[in-house]
Coordinates of C-alpha atoms in Angstrom, one line a residue:
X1 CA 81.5 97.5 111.8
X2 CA 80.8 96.1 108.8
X3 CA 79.1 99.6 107.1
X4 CA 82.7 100.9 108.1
X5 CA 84.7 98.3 106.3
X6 CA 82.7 98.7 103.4
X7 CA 82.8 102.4 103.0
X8 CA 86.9 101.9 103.3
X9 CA 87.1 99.0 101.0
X10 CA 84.9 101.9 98.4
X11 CA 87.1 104.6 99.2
X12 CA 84.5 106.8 99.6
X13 CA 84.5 108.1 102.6
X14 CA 87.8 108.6 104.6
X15 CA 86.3 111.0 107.0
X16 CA 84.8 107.5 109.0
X17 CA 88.0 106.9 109.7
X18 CA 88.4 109.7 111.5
X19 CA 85.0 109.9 113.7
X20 CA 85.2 109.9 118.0
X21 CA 83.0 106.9 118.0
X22 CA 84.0 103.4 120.3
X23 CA 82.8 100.9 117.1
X24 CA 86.1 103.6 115.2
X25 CA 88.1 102.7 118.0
X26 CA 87.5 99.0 118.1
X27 CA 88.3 99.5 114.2
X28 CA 91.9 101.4 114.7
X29 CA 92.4 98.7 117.9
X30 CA 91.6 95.8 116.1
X31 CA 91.4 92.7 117.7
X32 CA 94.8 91.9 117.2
X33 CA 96.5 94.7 118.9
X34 CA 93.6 94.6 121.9
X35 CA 94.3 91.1 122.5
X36 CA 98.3 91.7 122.8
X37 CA 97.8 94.5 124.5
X38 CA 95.4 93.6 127.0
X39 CA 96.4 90.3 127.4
X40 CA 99.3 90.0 130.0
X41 CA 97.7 92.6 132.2
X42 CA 94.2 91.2 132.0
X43 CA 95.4 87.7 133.3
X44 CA 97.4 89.0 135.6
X45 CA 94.2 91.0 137.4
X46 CA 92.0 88.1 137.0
X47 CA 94.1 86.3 138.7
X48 CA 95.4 88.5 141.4
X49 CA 92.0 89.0 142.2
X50 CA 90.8 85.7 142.4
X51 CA 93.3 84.9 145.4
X52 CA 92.4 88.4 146.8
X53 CA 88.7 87.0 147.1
X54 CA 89.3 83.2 148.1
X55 CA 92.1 84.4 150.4
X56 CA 89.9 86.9 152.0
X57 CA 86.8 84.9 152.1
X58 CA 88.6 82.2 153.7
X59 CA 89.9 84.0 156.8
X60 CA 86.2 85.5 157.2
X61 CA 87.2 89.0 156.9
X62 CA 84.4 91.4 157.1
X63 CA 83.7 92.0 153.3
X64 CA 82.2 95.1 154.0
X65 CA 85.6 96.5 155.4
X66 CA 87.4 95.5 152.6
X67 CA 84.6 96.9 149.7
X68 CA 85.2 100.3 151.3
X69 CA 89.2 99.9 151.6
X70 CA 89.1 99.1 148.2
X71 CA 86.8 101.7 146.9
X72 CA 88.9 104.8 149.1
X73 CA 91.7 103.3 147.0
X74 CA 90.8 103.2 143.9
X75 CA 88.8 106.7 143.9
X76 CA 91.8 107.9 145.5
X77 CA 94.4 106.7 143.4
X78 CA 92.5 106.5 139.8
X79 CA 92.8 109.9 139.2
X80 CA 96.3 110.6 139.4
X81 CA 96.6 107.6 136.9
X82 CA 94.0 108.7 134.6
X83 CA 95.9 112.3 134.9
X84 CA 99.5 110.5 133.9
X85 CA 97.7 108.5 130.6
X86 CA 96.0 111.6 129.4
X87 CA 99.7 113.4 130.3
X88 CA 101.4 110.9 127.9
X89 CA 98.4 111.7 125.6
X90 CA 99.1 115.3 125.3
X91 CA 102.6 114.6 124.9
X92 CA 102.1 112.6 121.9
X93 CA 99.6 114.9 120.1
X94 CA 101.3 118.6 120.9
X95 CA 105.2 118.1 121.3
X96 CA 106.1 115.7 118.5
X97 CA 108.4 117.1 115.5
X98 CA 105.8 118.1 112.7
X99 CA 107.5 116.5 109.8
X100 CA 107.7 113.0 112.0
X101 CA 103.7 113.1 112.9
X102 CA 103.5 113.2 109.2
X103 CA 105.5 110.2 108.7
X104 CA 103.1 108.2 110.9
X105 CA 100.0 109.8 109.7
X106 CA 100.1 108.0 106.1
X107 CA 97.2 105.7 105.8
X108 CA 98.4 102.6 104.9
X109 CA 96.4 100.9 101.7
X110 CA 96.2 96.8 101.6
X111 CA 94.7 95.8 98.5
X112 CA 92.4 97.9 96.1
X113 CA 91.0 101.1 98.2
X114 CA 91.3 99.3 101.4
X115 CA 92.6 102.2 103.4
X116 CA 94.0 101.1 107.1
X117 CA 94.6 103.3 110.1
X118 CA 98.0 104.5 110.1
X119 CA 100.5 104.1 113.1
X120 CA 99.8 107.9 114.6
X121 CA 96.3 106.6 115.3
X122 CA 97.1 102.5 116.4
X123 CA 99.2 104.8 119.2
X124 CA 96.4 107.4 119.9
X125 CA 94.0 104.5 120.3
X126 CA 96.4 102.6 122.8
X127 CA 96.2 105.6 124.7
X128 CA 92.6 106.3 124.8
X129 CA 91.4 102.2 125.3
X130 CA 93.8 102.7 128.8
X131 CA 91.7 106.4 130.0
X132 CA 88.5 104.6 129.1
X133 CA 89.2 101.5 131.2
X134 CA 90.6 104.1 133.9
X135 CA 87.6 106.3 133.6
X136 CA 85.2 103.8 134.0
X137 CA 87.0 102.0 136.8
X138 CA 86.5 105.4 138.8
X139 CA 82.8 106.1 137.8
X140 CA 82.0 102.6 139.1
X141 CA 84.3 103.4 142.2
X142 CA 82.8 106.9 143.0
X143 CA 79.3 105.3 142.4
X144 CA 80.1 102.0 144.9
X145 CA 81.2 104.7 147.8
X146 CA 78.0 106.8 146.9
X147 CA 76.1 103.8 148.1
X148 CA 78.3 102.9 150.8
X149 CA 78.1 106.4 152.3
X150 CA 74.6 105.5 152.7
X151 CA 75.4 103.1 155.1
X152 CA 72.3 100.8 154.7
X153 CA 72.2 97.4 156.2
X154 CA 71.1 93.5 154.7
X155 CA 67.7 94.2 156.7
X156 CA 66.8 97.7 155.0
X157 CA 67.4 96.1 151.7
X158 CA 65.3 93.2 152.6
X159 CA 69.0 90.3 151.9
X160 CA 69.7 87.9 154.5
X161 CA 74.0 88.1 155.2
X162 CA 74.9 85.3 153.2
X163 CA 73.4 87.1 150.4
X164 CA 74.7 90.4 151.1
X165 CA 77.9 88.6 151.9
X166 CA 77.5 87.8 148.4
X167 CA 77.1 90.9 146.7
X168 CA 79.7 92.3 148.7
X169 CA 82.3 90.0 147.2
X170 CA 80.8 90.4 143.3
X171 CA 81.1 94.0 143.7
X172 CA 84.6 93.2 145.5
X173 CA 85.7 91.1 142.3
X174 CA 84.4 93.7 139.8
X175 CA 86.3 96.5 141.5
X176 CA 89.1 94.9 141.8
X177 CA 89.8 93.3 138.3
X178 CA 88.9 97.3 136.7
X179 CA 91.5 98.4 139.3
X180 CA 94.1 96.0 138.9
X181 CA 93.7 96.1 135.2
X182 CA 94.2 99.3 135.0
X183 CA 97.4 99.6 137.1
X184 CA 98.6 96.7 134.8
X185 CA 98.1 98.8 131.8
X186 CA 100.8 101.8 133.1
X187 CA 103.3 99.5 131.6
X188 CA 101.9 99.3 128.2
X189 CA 101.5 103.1 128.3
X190 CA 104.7 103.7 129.2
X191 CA 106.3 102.0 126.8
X192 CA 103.9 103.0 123.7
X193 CA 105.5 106.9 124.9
X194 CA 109.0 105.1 124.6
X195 CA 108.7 104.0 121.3
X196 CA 107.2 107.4 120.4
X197 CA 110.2 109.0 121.7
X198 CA 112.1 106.7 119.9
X199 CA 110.5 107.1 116.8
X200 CA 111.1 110.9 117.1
X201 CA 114.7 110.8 118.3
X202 CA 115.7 108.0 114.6
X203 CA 113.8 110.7 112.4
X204 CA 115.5 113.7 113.7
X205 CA 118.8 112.0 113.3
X206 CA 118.3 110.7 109.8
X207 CA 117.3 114.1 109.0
X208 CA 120.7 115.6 110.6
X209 CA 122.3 112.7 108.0
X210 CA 120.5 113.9 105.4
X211 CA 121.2 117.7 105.7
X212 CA 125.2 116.9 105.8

């Protein structure tokens, strides 16, 4: 991260700013924007799930039962999220008016040869932060009923039941919180596409203004 910061603050090579890498998109999402955006729907999973788990655990419900309710759901359901994100993606990046993804494609400059990522990327990277939490979430769902659909018992792994009991609810927790922190994301998506459309609709009318 720091390599990258330096070869901005240079100005010597803008093309960094511009490579698919995670470290570039924890750079365009600093931790500013990931802890506004992720905070409100991250707290709210955490704590939906904790009084999923103590609720369930105290009425001894089969935690076996509920790993594989939760994992049909979330394998069931993920995709038809991840397919709405990556929707709002496309609409972003193929039907905006040319002139206005120029507008937000500026690279703003702080300083000497500090060059910062403009607002068409902040957006893009809101958008792809919310399909990689989604597409993880599934992977770990689709790999959770892979191993369920092997239907092995506590003895053939060689756990007692309170241990597997245990496992059960960790892998219950985890599942959960990517799920639910997921769903809470929509939100955030939705209204980054809003203020997109909004940003288009105010340019096309200043430029009708203009044009009189």
């Amino acid at each position: 991260m720091k390599d990258l910061e330096m070869a901005y603050k240079e100005g010597k090579d803008i093309k960094s700013l511009h490579k698919g890498s995670l470290i570039n998109l924890l750079y365009i999402l600093n931790p500013k924007d990931l802890v506004s955006l992720s905070k409100s729907p991250l707290i709210l999973s955490i704590a939906f799930t904790i009084c999923y788990c103590i609720i369930s655990f105290t009425q001894n419900l089969n935690s076996y039962t509920i790993l594989s309710e939760i994992t049909e759901t979330t394998v069931s359901l993920l995709p038809n999220l991840l397919g709405f994100t990556l929707a709002g993606l496309t609409i972003i990046v193929a039907f905006g008016n040319q002139e206005y993804l120029e507008s937000l494609s500026n690279l703003e400059i702080s300083g000497e040869k500090l060059f910062k990522p403009s607002l068409f990327q902040r957006i893009i990277a809101v958008f792809t932060w919310s399909v990689l939490v989604q597409s993880f979430c599934l992977s770990f769902g689709y790999i959770i009923k892979l191993a369920l659909s092997l239907k092995l018992t506590s003895k053939q792994i060689v756990l007692n039941a309170p241990v597997s009991t245990l496992v059960n609810y960790l892998t219950i927790f985890l599942l959960l919180l990517l799920f639910l922190y997921s769903l809470f994301l929509i939100p955030k998506t939705i209204l980054n596409v809003f203020m997109f459309g909004q940003g288009h609709h105010l340019s096309v009318i200043i430029k009708k203004r203009l044009n009189k």
